[in-house]
Tab-separated table of C-alpha atoms in Angstrom:
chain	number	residue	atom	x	y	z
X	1	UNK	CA	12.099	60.534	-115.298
X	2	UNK	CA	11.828	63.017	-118.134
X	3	UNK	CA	14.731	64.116	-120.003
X	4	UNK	CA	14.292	67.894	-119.158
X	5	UNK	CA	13.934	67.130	-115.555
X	6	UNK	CA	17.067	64.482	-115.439
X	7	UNK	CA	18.868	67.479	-117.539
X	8	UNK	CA	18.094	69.713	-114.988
X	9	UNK	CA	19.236	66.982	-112.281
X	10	UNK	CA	22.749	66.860	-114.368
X	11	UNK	CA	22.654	70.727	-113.985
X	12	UNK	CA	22.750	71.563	-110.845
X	13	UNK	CA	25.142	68.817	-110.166
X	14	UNK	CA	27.475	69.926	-112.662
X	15	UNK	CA	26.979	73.468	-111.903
X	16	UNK	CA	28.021	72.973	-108.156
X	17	UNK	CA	30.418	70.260	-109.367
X	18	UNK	CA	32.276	73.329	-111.497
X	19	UNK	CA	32.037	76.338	-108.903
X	20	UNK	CA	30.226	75.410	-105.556
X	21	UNK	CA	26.547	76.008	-104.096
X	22	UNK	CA	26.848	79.557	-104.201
X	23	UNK	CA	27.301	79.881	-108.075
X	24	UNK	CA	23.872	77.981	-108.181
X	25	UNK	CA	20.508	79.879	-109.855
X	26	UNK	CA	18.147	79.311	-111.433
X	27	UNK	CA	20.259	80.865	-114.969
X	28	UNK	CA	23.176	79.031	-114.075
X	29	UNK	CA	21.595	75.549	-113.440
X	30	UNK	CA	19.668	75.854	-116.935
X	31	UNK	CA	22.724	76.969	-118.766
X	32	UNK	CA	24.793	73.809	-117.353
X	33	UNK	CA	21.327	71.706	-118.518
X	34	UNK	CA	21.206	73.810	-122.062
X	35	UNK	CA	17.769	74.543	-121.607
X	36	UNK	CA	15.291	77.852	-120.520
X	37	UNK	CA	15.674	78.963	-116.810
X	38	UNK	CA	12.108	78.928	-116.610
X	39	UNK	CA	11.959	75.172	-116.898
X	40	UNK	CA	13.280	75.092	-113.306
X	41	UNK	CA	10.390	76.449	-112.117
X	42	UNK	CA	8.070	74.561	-114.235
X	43	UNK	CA	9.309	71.172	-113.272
X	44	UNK	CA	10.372	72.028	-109.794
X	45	UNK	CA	8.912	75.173	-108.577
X	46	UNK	CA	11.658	76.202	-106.709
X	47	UNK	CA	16.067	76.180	-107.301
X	48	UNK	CA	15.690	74.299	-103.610
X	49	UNK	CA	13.500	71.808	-104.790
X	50	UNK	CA	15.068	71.247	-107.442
X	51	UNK	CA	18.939	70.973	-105.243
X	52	UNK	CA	17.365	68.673	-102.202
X	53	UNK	CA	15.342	66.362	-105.813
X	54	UNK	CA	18.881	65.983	-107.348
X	55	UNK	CA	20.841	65.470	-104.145
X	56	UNK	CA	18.188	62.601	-103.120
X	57	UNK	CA	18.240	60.860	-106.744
X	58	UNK	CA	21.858	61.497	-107.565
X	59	UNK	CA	22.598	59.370	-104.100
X	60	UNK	CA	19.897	56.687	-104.791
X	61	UNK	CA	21.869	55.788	-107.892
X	62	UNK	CA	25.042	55.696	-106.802
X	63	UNK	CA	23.811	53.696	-104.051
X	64	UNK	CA	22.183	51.646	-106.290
X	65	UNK	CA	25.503	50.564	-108.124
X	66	UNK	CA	27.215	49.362	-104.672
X	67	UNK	CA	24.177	47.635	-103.392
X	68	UNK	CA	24.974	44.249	-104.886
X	69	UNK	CA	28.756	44.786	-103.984
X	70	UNK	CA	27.551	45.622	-100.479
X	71	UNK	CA	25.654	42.054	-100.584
X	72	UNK	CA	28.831	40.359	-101.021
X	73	UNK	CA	30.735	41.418	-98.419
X	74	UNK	CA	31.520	38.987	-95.757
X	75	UNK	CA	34.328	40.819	-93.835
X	76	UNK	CA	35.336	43.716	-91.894
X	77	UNK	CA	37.872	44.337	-94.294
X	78	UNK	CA	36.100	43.332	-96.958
X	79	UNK	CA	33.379	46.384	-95.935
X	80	UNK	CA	36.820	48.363	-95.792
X	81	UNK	CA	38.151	47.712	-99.203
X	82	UNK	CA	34.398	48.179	-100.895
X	83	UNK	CA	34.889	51.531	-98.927
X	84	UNK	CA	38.046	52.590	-100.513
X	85	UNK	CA	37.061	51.301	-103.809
X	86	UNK	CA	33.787	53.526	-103.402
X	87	UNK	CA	35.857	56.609	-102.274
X	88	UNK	CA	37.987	56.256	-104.911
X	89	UNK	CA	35.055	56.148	-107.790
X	90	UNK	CA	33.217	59.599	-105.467
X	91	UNK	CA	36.730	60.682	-105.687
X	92	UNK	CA	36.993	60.484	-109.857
X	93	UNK	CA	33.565	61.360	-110.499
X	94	UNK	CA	33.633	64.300	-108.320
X	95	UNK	CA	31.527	63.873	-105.790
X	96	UNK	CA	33.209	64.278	-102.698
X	97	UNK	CA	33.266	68.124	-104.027
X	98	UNK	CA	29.611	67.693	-104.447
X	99	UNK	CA	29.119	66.068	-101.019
X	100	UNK	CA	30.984	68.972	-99.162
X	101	UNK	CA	28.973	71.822	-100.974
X	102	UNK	CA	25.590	70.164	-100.281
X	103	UNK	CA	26.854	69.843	-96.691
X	104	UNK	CA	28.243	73.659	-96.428
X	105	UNK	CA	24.823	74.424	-98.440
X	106	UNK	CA	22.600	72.081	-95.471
X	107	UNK	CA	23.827	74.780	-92.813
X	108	UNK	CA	21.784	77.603	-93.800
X	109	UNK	CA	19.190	75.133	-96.040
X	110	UNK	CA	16.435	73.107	-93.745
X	111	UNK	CA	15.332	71.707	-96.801
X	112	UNK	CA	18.454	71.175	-98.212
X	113	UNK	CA	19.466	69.761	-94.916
X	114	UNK	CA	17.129	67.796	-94.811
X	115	UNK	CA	17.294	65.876	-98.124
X	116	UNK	CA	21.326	65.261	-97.515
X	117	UNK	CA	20.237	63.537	-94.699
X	118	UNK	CA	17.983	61.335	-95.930
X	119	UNK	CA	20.966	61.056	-99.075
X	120	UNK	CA	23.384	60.294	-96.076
X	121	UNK	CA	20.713	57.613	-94.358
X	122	UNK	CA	20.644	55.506	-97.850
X	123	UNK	CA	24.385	54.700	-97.531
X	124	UNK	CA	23.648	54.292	-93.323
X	125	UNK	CA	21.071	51.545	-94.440
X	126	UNK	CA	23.051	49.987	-96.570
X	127	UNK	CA	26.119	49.921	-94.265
X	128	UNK	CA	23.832	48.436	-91.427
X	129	UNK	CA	22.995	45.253	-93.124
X	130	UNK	CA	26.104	44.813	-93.631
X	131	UNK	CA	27.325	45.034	-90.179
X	132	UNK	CA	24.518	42.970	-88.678
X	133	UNK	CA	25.584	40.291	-90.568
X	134	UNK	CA	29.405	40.846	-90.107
X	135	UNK	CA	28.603	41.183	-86.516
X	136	UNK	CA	26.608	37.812	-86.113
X	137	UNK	CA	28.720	35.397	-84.077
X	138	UNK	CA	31.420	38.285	-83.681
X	139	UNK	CA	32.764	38.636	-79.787
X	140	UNK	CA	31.000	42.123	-80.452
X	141	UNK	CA	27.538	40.752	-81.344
X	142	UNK	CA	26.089	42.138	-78.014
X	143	UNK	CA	28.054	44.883	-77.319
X	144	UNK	CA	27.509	46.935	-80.443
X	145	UNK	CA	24.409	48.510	-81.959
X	146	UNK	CA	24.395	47.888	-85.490
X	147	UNK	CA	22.584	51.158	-86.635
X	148	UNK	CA	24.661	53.602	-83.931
X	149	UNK	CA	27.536	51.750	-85.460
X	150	UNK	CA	26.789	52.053	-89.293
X	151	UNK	CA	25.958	55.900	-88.468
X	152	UNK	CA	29.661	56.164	-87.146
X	153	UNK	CA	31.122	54.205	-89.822
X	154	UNK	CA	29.141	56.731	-92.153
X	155	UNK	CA	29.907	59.662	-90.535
X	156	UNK	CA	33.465	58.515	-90.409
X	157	UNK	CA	34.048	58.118	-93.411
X	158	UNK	CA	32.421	61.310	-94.630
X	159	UNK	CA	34.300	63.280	-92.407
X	160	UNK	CA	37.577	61.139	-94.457
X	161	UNK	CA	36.072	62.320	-97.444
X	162	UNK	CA	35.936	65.946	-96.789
X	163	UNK	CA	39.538	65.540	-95.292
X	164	UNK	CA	40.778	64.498	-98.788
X	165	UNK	CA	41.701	67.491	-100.144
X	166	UNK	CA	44.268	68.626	-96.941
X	167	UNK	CA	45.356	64.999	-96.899
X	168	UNK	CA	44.875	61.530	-98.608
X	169	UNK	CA	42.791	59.048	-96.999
X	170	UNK	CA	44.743	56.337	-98.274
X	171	UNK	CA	47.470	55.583	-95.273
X	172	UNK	CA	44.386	55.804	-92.735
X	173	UNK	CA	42.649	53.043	-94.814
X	174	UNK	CA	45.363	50.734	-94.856
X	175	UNK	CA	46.139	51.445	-91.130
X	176	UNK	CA	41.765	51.013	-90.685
X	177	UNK	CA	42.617	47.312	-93.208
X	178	UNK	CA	45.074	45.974	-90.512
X	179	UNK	CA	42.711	46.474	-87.276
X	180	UNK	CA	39.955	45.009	-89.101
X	181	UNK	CA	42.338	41.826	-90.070
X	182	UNK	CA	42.813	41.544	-86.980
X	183	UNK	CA	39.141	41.011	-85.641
X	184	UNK	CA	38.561	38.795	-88.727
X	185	UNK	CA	41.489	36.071	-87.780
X	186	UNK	CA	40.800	35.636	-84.737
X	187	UNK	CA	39.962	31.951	-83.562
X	188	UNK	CA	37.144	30.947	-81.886
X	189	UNK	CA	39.226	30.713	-78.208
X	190	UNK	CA	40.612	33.941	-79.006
X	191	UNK	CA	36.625	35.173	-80.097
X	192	UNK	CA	35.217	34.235	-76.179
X	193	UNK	CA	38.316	36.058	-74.661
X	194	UNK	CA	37.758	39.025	-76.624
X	195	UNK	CA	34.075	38.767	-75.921
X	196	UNK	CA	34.522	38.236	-72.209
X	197	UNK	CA	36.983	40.913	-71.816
X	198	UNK	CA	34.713	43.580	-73.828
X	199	UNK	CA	31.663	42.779	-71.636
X	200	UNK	CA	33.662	42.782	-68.248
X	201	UNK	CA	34.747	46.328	-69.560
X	202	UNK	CA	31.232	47.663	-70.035
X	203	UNK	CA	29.728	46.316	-66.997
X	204	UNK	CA	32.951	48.079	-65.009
X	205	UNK	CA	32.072	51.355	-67.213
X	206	UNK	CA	28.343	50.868	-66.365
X	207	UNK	CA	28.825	50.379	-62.680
């Protein structure tokens, strides 16, 4: 990527970063970048293109710098810490700001809209191989679609994210660590109860 257009990239991060989607133009994006306004339009046409091109590279990198860590995981809780270690790094960087402008920006924004949801479906994806493999040999192996579940986990923990500033996400994590203990002790009698009793409950809530 050029420097101009990774500049640019940095801008309108930073600029929404400093004082939200609504402060962002085409004026304020370049001063943020240090460079001429018209550039914007040069390299990107359009301020949108530009916002839905940085929200969409922006996410590939960060996602990029977990993906080995997500490899590695071979726990529920495990999944859970790597979560809280990730929230805290979005946290310090400032991207859970970031994440809840583009979000409040994605209302009004189809194409903003839709490039935070294709930002959102790289961390999905990555989530989702890591649940089918958590979830092989699990007393919830047949119950539970991986990719409706790594959208929940997702969307949960989004929704923790933008709950951050009103309160900490911290005591929900560590009550979230216990649970998820919990399924990852279990022996294998105690796995083919569990397993029994969850498929006995869906066929009663199917019936």
């Amino acid at each position: 990527m050029g420097d101009t257009r990774r500049r640019l990239i940095d801008g309108v991060i930073g600029t929404i970063r400093a004082h939200g989607i609504t402060a962002v133009s085409a004026r304020t994006i370049a001063a943020t970048a240090g460079v001429n306004q018209a550039l914007v339009f040069y390299h990107f046409d359009s301020v949108d293109n530009l916002l839905a091109q940085a929200c969409l590279v922006t996410t590939e990198e960060r996602v990029a710098r977990f993906r080995e860590r997500f490899a590695e995981v071979d726990s529920f809780s495990g999944l859970l810490a790597l979560g809280a270690r990730l929230h805290e790094d979005e946290r310090e960087a400032g991207n859970v700001t970031v994440l809840a402008q583009m979000l409040a920006g994605a209302q009004r924004d189809p194409k903003l809209a839709e490039a935070t949801g294709a930002a959102v479906q790289l961390w999905i994806t990555e989530i989702e191989h890591v649940l089918r493999r958590l979830l092989a040999g699990s007393p919830l192996e047949d119950l539970l679609d991986p990719t409706t579940l790594a959208r929940t986990v997702a969307a949960t923990f989004v929704g923790l994210e933008l709950f951050e500033p009103v309160t900490p996400i911290g005591s929900t994590l560590d009550e979230l660590a216990k649970l998820v203990e919990v399924v990852d002790d279990l022996g294998p009698v105690a796995r083919r109860v569990v397993r029994a009793k969850l498929r006995n409950t869906v066929k009663k809530e199917r019936a």
